[in-house]
Coordinates of C-alpha atoms and ligand atoms in Angstrom, one line a residue:
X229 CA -7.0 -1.2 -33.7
X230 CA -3.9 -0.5 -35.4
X231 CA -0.7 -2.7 -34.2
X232 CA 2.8 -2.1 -32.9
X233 CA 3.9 -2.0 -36.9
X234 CA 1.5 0.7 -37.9
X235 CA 0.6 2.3 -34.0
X236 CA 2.4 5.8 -34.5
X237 CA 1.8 6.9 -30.7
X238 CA 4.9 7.2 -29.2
X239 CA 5.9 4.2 -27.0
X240 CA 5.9 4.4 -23.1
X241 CA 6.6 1.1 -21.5
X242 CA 5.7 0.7 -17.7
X243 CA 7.7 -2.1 -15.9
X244 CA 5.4 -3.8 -13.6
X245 CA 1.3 -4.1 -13.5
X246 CA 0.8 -2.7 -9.2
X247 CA -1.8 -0.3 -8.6
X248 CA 0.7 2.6 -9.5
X249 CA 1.6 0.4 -12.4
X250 CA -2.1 -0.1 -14.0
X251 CA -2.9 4.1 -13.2
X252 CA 0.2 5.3 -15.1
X253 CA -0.6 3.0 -17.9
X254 CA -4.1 4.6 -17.8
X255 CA -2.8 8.0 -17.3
X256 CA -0.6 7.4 -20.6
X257 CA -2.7 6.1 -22.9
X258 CA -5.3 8.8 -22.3
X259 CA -2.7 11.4 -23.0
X260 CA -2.0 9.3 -26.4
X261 CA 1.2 7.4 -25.8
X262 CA 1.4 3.5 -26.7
X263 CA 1.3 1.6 -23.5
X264 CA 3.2 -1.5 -23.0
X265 CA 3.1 -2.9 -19.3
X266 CA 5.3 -5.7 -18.8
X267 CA 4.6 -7.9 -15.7
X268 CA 7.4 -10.5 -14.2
X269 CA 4.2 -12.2 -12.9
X270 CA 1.3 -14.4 -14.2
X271 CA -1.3 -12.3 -13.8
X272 CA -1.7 -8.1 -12.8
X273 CA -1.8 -6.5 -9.6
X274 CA 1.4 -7.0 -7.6
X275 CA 0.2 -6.6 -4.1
X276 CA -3.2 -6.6 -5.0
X277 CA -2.6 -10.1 -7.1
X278 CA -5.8 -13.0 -6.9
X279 CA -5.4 -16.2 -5.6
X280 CA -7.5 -18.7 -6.5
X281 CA -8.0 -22.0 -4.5
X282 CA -10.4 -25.1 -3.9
X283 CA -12.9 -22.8 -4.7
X284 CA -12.1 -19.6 -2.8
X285 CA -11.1 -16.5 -4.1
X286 CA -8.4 -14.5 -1.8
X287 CA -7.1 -10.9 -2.6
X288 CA -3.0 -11.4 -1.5
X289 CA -3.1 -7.8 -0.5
X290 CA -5.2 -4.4 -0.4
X291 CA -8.6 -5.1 1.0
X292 CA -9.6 -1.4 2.5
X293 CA -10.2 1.2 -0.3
X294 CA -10.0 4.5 1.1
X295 CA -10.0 7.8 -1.7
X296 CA -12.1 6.0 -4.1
X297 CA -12.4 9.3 -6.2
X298 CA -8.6 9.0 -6.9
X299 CA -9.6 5.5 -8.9
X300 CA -12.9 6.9 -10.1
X301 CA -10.9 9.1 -12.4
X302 CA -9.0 6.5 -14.0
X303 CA -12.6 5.9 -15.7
X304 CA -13.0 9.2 -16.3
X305 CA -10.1 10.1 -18.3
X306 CA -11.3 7.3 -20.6
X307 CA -14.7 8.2 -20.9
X308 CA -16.5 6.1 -19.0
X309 CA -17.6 5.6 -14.9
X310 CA -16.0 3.2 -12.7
X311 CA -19.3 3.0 -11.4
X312 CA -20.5 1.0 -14.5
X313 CA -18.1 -1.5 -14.1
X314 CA -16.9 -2.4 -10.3
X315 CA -19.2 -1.8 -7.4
X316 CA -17.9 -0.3 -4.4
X317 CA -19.1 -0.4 -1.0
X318 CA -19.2 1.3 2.1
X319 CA -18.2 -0.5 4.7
X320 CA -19.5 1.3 8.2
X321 CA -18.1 0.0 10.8
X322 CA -15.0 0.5 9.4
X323 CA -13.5 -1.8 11.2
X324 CA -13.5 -3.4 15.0
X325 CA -10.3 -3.1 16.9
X326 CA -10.1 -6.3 20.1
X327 CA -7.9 -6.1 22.3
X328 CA -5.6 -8.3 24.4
X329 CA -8.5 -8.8 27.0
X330 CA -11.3 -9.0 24.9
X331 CA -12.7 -5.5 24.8
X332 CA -13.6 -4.2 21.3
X333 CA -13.4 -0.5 19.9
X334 CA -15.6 -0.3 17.0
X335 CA -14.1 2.6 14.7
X336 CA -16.8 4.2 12.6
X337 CA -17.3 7.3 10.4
X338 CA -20.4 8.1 12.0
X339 CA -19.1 10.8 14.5
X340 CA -21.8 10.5 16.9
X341 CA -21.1 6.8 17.3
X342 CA -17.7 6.9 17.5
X343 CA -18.0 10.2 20.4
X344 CA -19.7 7.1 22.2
X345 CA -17.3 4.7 21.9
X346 CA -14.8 6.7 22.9
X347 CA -16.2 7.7 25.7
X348 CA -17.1 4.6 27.0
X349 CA -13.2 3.8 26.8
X350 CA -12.3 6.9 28.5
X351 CA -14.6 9.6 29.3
X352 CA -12.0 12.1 30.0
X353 CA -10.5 11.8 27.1
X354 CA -13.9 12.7 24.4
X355 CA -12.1 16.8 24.3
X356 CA -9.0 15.8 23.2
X357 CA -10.6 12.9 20.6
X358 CA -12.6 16.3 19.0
X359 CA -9.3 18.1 18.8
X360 CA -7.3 15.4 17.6
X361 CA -10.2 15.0 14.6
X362 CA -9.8 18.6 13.9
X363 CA -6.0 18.5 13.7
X364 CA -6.4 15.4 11.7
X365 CA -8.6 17.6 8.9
X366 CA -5.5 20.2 9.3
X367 CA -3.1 17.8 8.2
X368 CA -4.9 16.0 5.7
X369 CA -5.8 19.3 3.6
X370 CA -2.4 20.1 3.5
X371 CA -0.5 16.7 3.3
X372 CA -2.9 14.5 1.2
X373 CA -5.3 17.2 -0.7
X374 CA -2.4 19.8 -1.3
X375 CA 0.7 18.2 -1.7
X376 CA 0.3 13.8 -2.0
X377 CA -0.3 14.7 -5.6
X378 CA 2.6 17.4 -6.2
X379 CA 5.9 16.5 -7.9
X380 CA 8.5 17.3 -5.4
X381 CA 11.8 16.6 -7.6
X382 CA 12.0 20.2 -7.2
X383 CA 13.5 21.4 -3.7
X384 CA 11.6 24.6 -4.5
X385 CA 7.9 22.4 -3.8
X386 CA 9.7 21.1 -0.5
X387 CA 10.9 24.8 0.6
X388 CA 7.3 26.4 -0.5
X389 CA 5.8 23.2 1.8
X390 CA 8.4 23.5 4.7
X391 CA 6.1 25.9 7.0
X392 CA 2.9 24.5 6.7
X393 CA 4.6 20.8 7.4
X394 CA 6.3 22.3 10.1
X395 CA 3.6 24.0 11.5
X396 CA 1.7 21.1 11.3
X397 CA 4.5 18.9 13.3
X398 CA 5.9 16.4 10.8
X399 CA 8.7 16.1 12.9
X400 CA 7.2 14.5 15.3
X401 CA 5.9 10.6 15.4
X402 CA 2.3 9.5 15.1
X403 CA 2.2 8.2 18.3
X404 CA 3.8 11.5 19.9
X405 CA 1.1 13.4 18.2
X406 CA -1.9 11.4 19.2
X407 CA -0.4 11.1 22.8
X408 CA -0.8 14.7 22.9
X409 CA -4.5 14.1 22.7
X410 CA -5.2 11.2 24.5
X411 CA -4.6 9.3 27.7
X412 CA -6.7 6.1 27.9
X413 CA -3.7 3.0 26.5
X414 CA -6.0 1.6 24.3
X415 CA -7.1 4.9 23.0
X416 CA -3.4 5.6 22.4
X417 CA -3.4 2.7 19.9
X418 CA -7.0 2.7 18.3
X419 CA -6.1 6.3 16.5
X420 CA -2.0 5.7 16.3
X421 CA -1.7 2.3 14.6
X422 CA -3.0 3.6 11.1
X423 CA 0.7 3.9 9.8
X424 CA 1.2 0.1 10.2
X425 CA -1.6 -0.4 7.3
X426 CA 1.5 1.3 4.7
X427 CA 4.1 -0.4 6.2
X428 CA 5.2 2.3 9.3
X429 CA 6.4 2.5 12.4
X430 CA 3.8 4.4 14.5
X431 CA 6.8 5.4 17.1
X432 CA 8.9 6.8 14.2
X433 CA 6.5 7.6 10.9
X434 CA 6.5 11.5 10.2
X435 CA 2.9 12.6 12.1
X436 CA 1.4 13.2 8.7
X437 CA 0.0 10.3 9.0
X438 CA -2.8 11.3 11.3
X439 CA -4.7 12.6 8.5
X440 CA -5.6 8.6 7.8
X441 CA -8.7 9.9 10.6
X442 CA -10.4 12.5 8.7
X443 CA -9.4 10.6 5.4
X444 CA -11.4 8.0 7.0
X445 CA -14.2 9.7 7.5
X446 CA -14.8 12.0 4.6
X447 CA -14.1 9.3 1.7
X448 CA -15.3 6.3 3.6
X449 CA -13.8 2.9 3.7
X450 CA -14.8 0.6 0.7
X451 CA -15.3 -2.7 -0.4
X452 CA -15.1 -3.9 -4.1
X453 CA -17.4 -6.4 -4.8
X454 CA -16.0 -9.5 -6.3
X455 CA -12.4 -8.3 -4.2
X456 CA -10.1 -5.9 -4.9
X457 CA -9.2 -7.6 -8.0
X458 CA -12.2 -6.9 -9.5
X459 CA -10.6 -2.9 -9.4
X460 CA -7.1 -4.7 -10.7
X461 CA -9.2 -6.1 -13.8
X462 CA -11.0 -3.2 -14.4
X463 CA -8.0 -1.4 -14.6
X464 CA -6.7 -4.1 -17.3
X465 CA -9.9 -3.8 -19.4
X466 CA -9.3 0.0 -19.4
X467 CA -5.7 -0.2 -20.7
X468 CA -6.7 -2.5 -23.6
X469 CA -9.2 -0.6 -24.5
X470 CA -6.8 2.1 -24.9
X471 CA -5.2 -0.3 -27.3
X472 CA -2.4 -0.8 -24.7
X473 CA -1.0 -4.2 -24.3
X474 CA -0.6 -5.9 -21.0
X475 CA 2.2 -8.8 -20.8
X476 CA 2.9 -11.4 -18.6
X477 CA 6.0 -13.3 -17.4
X478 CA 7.5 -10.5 -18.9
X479 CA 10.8 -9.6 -16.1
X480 CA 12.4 -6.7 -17.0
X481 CA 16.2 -7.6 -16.5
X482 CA 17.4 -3.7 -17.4
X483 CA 16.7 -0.7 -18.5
X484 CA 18.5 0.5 -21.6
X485 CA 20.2 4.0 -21.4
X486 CA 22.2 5.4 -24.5
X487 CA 23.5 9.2 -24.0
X488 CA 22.0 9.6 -19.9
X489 CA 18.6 9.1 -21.8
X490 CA 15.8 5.7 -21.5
X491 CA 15.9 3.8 -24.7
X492 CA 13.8 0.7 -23.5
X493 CA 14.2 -2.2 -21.6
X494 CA 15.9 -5.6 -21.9
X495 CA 14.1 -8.6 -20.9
X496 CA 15.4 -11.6 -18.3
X497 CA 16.2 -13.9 -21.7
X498 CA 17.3 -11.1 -23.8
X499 CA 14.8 -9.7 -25.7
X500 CA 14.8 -5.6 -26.4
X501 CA 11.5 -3.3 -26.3
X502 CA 12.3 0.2 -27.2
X503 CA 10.4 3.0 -25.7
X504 CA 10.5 7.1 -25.7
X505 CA 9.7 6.6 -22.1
X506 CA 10.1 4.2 -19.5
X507 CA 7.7 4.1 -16.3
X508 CA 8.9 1.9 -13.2
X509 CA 6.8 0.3 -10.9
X510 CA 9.1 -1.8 -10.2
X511 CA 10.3 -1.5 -6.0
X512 CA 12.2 1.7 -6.2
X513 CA 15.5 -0.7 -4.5
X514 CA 15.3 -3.0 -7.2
X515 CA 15.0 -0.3 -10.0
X516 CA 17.9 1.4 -9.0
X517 CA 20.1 -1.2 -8.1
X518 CA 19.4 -3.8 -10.1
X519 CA 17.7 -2.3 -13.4
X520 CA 20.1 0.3 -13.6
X521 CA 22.8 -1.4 -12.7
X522 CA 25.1 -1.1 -15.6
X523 CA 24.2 3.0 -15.3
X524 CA 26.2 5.1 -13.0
X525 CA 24.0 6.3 -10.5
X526 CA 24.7 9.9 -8.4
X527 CA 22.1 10.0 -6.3
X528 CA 20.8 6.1 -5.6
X529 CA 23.7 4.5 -5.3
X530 CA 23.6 0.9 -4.0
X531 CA 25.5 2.3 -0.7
X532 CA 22.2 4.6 -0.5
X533 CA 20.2 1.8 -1.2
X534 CA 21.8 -0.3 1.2
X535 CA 21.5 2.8 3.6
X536 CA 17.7 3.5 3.2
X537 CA 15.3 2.4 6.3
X538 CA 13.3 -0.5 4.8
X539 CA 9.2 -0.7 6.0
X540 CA 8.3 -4.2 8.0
X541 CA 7.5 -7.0 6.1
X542 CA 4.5 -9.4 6.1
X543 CA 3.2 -12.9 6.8
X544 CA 0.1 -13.5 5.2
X545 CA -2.1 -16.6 5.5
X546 CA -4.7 -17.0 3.4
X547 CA -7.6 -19.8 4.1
X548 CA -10.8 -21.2 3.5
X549 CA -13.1 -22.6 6.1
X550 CA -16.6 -25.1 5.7
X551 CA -18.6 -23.1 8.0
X552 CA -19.2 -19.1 8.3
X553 CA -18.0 -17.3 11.6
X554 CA -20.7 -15.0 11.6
X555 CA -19.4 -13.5 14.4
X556 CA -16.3 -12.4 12.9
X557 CA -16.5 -8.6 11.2
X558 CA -15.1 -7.8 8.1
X559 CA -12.4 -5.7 8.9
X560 CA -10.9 -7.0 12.4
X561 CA -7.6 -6.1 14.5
X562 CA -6.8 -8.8 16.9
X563 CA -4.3 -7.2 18.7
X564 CA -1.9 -8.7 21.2
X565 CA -0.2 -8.2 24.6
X566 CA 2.2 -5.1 24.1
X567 CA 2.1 -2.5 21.5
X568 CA 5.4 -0.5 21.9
X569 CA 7.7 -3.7 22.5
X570 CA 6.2 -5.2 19.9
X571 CA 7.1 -3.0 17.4
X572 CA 10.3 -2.2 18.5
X573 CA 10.9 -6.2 18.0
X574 CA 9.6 -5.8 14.6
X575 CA 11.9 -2.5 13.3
X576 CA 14.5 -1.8 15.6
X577 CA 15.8 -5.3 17.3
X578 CA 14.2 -7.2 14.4
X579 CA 13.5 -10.5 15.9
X580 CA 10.4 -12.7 15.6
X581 CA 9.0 -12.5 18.3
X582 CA 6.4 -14.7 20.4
X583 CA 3.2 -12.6 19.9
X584 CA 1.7 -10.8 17.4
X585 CA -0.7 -8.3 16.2
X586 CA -2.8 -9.5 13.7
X587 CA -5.2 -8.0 11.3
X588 CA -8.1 -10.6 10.1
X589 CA -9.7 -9.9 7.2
X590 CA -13.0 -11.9 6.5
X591 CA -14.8 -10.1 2.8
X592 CA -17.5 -12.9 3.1
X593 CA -19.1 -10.8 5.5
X594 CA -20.5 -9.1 2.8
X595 CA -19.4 -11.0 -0.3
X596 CA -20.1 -14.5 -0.2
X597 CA -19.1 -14.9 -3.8
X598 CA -15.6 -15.3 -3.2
X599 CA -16.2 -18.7 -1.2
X600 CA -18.5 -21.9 -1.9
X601 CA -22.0 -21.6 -0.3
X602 CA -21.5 -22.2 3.6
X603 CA -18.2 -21.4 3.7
X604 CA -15.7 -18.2 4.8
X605 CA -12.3 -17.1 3.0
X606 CA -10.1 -15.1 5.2
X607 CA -7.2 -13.8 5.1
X608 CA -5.1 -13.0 8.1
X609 CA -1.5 -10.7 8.8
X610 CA 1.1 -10.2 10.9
X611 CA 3.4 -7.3 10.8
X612 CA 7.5 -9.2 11.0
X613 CA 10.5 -7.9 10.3
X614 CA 11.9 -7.2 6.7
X615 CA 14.8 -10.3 6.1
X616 CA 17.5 -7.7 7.7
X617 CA 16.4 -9.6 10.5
X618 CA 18.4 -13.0 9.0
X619 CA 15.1 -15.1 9.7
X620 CA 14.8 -18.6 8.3
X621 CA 11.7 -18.5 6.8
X622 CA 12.2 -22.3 5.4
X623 CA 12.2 -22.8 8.6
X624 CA 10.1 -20.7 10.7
X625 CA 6.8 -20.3 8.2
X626 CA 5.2 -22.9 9.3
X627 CA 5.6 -22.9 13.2
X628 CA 4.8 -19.1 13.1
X629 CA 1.8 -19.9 10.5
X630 CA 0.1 -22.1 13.9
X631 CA 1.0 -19.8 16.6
X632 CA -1.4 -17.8 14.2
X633 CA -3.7 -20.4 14.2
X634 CA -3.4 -21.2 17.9
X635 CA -4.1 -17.2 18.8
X636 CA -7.2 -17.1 16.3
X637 CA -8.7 -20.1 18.2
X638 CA -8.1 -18.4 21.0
X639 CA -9.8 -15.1 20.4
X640 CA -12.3 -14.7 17.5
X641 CA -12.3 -18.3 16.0
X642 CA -13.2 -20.8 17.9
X643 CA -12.8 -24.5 16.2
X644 CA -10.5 -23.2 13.5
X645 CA -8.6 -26.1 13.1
X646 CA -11.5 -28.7 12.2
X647 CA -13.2 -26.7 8.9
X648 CA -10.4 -25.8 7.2
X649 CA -10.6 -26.5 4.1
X650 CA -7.6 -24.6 2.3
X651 CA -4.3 -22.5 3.2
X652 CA -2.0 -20.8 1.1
X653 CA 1.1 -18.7 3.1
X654 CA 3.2 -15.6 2.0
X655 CA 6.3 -14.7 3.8
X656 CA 8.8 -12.1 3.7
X657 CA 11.0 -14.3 1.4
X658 CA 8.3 -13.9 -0.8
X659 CA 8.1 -10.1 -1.1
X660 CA 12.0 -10.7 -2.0
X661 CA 11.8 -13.4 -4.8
X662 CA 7.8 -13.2 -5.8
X663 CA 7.9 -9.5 -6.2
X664 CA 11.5 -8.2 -6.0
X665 CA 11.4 -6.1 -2.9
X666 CA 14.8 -5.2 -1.2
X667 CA 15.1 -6.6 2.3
X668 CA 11.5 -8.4 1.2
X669 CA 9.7 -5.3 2.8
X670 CA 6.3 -5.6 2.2
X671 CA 5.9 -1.2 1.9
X672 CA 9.5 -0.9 0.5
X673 CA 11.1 2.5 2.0
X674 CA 9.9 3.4 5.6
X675 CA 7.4 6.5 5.8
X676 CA 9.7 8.3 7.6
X677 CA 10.3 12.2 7.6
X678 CA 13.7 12.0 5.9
X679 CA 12.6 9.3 3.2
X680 CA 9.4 11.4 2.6
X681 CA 8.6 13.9 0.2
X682 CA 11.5 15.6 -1.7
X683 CA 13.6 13.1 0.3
X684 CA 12.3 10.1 -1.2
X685 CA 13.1 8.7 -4.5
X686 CA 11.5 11.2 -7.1
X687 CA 8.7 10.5 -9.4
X688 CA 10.8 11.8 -12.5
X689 CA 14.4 9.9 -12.2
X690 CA 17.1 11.6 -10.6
X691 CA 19.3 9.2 -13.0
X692 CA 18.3 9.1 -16.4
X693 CA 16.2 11.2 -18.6
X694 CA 13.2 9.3 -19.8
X695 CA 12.7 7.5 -16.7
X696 CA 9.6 7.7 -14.4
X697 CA 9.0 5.7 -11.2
X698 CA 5.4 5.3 -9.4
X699 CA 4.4 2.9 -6.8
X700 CA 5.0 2.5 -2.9
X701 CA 8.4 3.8 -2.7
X702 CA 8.4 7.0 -4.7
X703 CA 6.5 10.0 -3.5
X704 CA 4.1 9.8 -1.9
X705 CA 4.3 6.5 -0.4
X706 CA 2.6 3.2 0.1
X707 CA -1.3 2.4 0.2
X708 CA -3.6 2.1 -2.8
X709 CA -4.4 6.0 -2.4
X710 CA -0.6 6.7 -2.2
X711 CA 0.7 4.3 -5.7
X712 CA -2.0 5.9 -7.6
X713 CA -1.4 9.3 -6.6
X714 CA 2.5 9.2 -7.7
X715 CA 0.6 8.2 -10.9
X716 CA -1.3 10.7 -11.2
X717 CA 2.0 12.9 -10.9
X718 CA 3.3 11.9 -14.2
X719 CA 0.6 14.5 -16.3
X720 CA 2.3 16.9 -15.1
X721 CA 5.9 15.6 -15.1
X722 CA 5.8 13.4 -18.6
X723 CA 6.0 15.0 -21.7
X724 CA 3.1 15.5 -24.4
X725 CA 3.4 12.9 -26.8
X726 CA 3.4 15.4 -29.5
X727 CA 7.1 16.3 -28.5
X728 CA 8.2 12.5 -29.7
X729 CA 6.3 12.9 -32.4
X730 CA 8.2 16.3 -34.0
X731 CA 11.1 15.1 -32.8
X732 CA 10.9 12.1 -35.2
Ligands
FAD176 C1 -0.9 -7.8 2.6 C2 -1.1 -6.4 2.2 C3 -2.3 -5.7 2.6 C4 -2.4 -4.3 2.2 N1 -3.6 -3.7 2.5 C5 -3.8 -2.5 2.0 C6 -5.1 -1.9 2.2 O1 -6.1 -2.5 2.7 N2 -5.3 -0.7 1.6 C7 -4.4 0.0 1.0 O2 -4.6 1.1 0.5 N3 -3.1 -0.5 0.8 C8 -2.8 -1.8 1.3 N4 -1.6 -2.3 1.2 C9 -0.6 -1.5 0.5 C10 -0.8 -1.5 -1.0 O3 -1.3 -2.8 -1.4 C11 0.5 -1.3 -1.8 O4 1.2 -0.2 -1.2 C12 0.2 -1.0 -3.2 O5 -0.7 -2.0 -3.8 C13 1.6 -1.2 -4.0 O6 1.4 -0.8 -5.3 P1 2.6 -0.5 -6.3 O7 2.1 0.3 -7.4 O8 3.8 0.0 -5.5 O9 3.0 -1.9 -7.0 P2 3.2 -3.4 -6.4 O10 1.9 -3.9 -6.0 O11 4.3 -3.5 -5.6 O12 3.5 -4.1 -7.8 C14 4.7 -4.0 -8.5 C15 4.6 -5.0 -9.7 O13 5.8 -4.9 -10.4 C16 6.2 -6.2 -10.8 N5 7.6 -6.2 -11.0 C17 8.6 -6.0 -10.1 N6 9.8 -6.0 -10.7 C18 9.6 -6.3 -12.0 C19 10.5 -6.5 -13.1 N7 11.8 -6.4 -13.0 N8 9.9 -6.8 -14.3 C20 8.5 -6.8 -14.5 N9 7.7 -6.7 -13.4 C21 8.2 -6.4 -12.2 C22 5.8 -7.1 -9.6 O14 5.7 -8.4 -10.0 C23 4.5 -6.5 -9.2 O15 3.4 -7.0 -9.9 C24 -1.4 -3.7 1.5 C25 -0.2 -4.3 1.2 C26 -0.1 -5.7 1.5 C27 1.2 -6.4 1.1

C-alpha cells in the first residue's frame, strides 16, 4: 500500500468519523481520492460510539436501522457485501409502544397485525389508519426515494420539488397530518411521535415525516448483531482497506482557506494537513462558527447560527443488570402522562420537567453477547431540552437519572434497583463538550420546514470552495438513513479526482 509520501490520489480529508462521516470516507475512496478522517474522539462513530463497561457492551446512540440498502452499498462500491461482514436482523415487532395506563400498542410491519391492533384501540378509526398508510407511501416516494438523496444547493431542485411538497402538505405538522386521519388519543401518538426518533417536534416538524410509516414497513427495522458498532467497524475496515487512514484524538481546530478555496485543516495543537477537499461532519453550528471562524461567512453567520431552531437534546443512561427482564421487548416506548405539554416543556418553554417519555432499549432480547451470561444491558432516553434552557446539568443529572429509575420500577422493571450492576450517564452537556453540538442538541438543527431542504445548510459549502458538509444537520437531516444519504450526495456534487490530478 503505497504511503502519504508516494500515495498520488488526491487528498480529501473528512473532519469527524459519524455515520455521514465513515460513508463519505467510503464514497471517496472508491471514487479514488486519499481519505484522511480525523476524529476529536477515541474511537469512531460519533453518536453511534461503543461503550464498554464491567462487561457490557452499550451502543451510546442509533439502535433502529431502518434503509439498510442505503449502507449495503457502502460494501458494494468496494466490491464486497455487507452481508459478509455484519449480520442484520429483522426485528418484527418493531417495537411496543405502553402507555401511561398500562396498555400496549404493538407496532409491526405485518399489515394484517397491525389492522388488528388498531382496531382493538379504536375500531372507528381502522379507514383512516388505511388512508393514512397510503398517504404515507405518497410522501415517502417523493420525500425520501426522490429527493432525500438530491443536492438542493441549487434553488432550481427546491422550485422543480415545490408542487409535489406542497401537494403533499409539508406545510403542515406531523401531528396535524395524522390528526386528519385519526381520532383515538393514543392512536394520535402511536403514528405521530416518529419525528422525536431525529430529534423533532411532532407539533412543528414539516409532515414529511409521515413517510417514517411506509419506510417502516417496506425496509423493515433492523438489528446489527454485535450492536450498531459492529456497522461503525465495518465501516472502518472498509476505509482502510481503501488504504484510507482513520485518526484519533485528532480535533480539528480550523479549516484552512487561501483565495475563498479549502486548503486543509489545522489541528487543536497546531499541526497542518493539507487537502484538495475537505468533508465536514463536524455539527453544521460548530463548522461554521467555530471552524471557519477566521473566514468571513455570507450566508452562516454566527447571528444565523445563533438564530437557527436547535432539535431537543438527550439524557441517556446506560446500564447493566444481574438478571434478564424477559418481559421487557427490544424496542420499548414507556411513555408518560401528557404528550402535547410535554413537548411543549421540552422546545418551546424549555424547562425540565417532572415526567418524561422514555424510550427503553434492551438488544439482549436478541443479542445476549453484549452482556455476561444472565444478565441485560439496556439503555434508556429521555427527550430534554437543548442547554437554551440554562439547566444545571452538574446538578440535575443525577436526580433526573432516579426519577428515571423510579418510573422504570414503576412500569416495565420491577426490582431495578437491587441487580444493577453498572451505569454510565450522558447529558446534554455532553452533546456540547463530548461532541461539539451547539446548544448540546442531540439532532443539531430542528426538522423544520424552513431549516429543511434548500433551507438547510447545503451539502456543498455556501462559504468556501472545496468544502463539503454531511451528517445530521445538512440536507437531509438526522437518523442513520438521513447522515448517509447527504453522503451519498457528494458523487454527484465532489469533483473527479482526475480534475486534481491535471490540475497539478
Ligand atoms: C441516543 C441517540 C439514539 C439515536 N437512535 C437512532 C436510531 O435508532 N436510528 C437512527 O437512524 N438514528 C438514531 N439517532 C440519530 C443518529 O444517531 C444520528 O443522526 C447520526 O448518527 C448522526 O451522524 P452524523 O454523521 O451527523 O455524525 P455524528 O454521529 O454527530 O458524529 C460526528 C463526529 O464528528 C466528531 N467531531 C466533531 N467535531 C470535530 C472536530 N472539530 N474535529 C474532529 N472531529 C470532530 C465527533 O466527535 C463525532 O464523532 C440517535 C441519536 C442519538 C443521540
Amino acid at each position: 500500500m503505497p504511503d502519504m509520501f508516494t500515495d498520488a490520489r488526491p487528498h480529501a480529508v473528512v473532519i469527524g468519523s459519524g455515520f455521514g462521516g465513515l460513508a463519505a470516507a467510503v464514497r471517496l475512496g472508491a471514487r479514488g481520492y486519499r481519505v484522511t478522517v480525523l476524529e476529536k474522539l477515541d474511537a469512531p462513530g460519533g453518536r453511534a460510539y461503543v461503550y464498554r463497561q464491567d462487561g457490557f457492551t452499550f451502543d451510546a446512540g442509533p439502535t433502529i436501522i431502518t434503509a439498510p440498502y442505503l449502507l449495503e452499498e457502502l460494501w458494494a462500491l468496494c466490491g464486497e457485501r455487507m452481508a459478509d461482514h455484519v449480520e442484520l436482523r429483522q426485528i418484527d415487532p418493531f417495537y411496543d409502544i405502553r402507555f401511561d395506563d398500562g396498555t400496549v400498542f404493538r407496532a409491526t410491519g405485518d399489515a394484517q397485525a397491525i389492522r388488528a391492533e388498531v382496531e382493538r384501540f379504536e375500531p372507528s378509526d381502522l379507514p383512516g389508519f388505511d388512508r393514512f398508510m397510503r398517504e404515507s407511501e405518497r410522501i415517502y416516494k417523493v420525500a425520501f426515494h426522490d429527493l432525500a438523496d438530491q443536492p438542493f444547493h441549487r434553488i432550481k431542485t427546491l422550485l422543480r420539488s415545490a408542487p409535489d411538497m406542497l401537494r403533499l402538505g409539508g406545510h403542515r405538522t406531523v401531528y396535524a397530518k395524522v390528526s386528519q386521519y385519526f381520532r383515538n388519543e393514543k392512536l394520535l401518538s402511536a403514528f405521530s411521535f416518529h419525528p422525536l426518533l431525529i430529534g423533532g417536534n411532532p407539533f412543528t416538524t414539516t409532515a414529511y415525516y409521515c413517510l417514517v410509516g411506509h419506510l417502516e414497513r417496506l425496509h423493515g427495522v433492523h438489528y446489527a448483531m454485535g450492536g450498531t458498532g459492529a456497522i461503525v467497524a465495518g465501516l472502518v475496515r472498509l476505509i482502510e482497506g481503501q488504504g484510507g487512514t482513520m485518526r484519533y484524538g485528532a480535533e480539528v481546530e480550523q479549516i484552512t482557506v487561501a483565495g475563498g478555496q479549502a486548503t486543509g485543516v489545522r489541528l487543536a495543537g497546531g499541526e497542518r494537513i493539507p487537502a484538495d477537499i475537505v468533508v465536514s461532519n463536524a455539527d453544521v453550528g460548530w463548522t461554521y462558527t467555530k471552524l471557519l471562524s477566521e473566514h468571513k461567512r455570507r450566508r452562516w453567520t454566527d447571528r444565523k447560527m445563533a438564530r437557527a431552531r436547535y432539535s431537543m437534546s438527550l439524557v441517556v443512561w446506560y446500564f447493566g443488570t444481574s438478571r434478564r427482564y424477559e418481559n421487557v421487548y427490544h424496542h420499548t416506548m414507556v411513555l408518560g402522562p401528557r404528550y402535547k405539554g410535554l413537548l411543549q416543556d421540552i422546545f418551546t418553554r424549555k424547562v425540565l420537567s417532572q415526567d418524561f417519555s422514555l424510550y427503553l432499549h434492551r438488544p439482549t432480547a436478541n443479542d445476549p453477547s453484549l452482556a455476561p451470561p444472565g444478565c441485560d444491558a439496556f439503555y434508556v432516553l429521555a427527550p430534554v431540552p437543548n442547554l437554551a434552557s440554562g439547566t444545571d446539568w452538574a446538578k440535575e443529572a443525577e436526580p433526573y437519572r432516579a426519577r428515571i429509575q423510579k418510573r422504570l420500577e414503576e412500569t416495565v422493571m420491577p426490582g431495578l434497583g437491587d441487580c444493577l450492576v453498572t451505569s454510565h450517564l450522558l447529558t446534554p452537556q455532553d452533546f456540547r463538550d463530548r461532541l461539539l453540538s451547539l446548544n448540546g442538541a442531540a439532532f443539531s438543527l430542528e426538522p423544520q420546514l424552513f431549516q429543511s431542504a434548500w433551507f438547510r445548510p447545503h451539502n456543498v459549502s455556501e462559504e468556501v470552495k472545496g468544502l463539503y458538509l454531511v451528517g445530521a444537520g445538512t440536507h437531509p437531516g438526522a437518523g442513520v438513513p438521513g447522515v448517509v444519504s447527504s453522503a451519498r450526495i457528494l458523487d454527484e456534487v465532489v469533483p473527479d479526482p482526475a480534475v486534481f490530478r491535471t490540475a497539478r
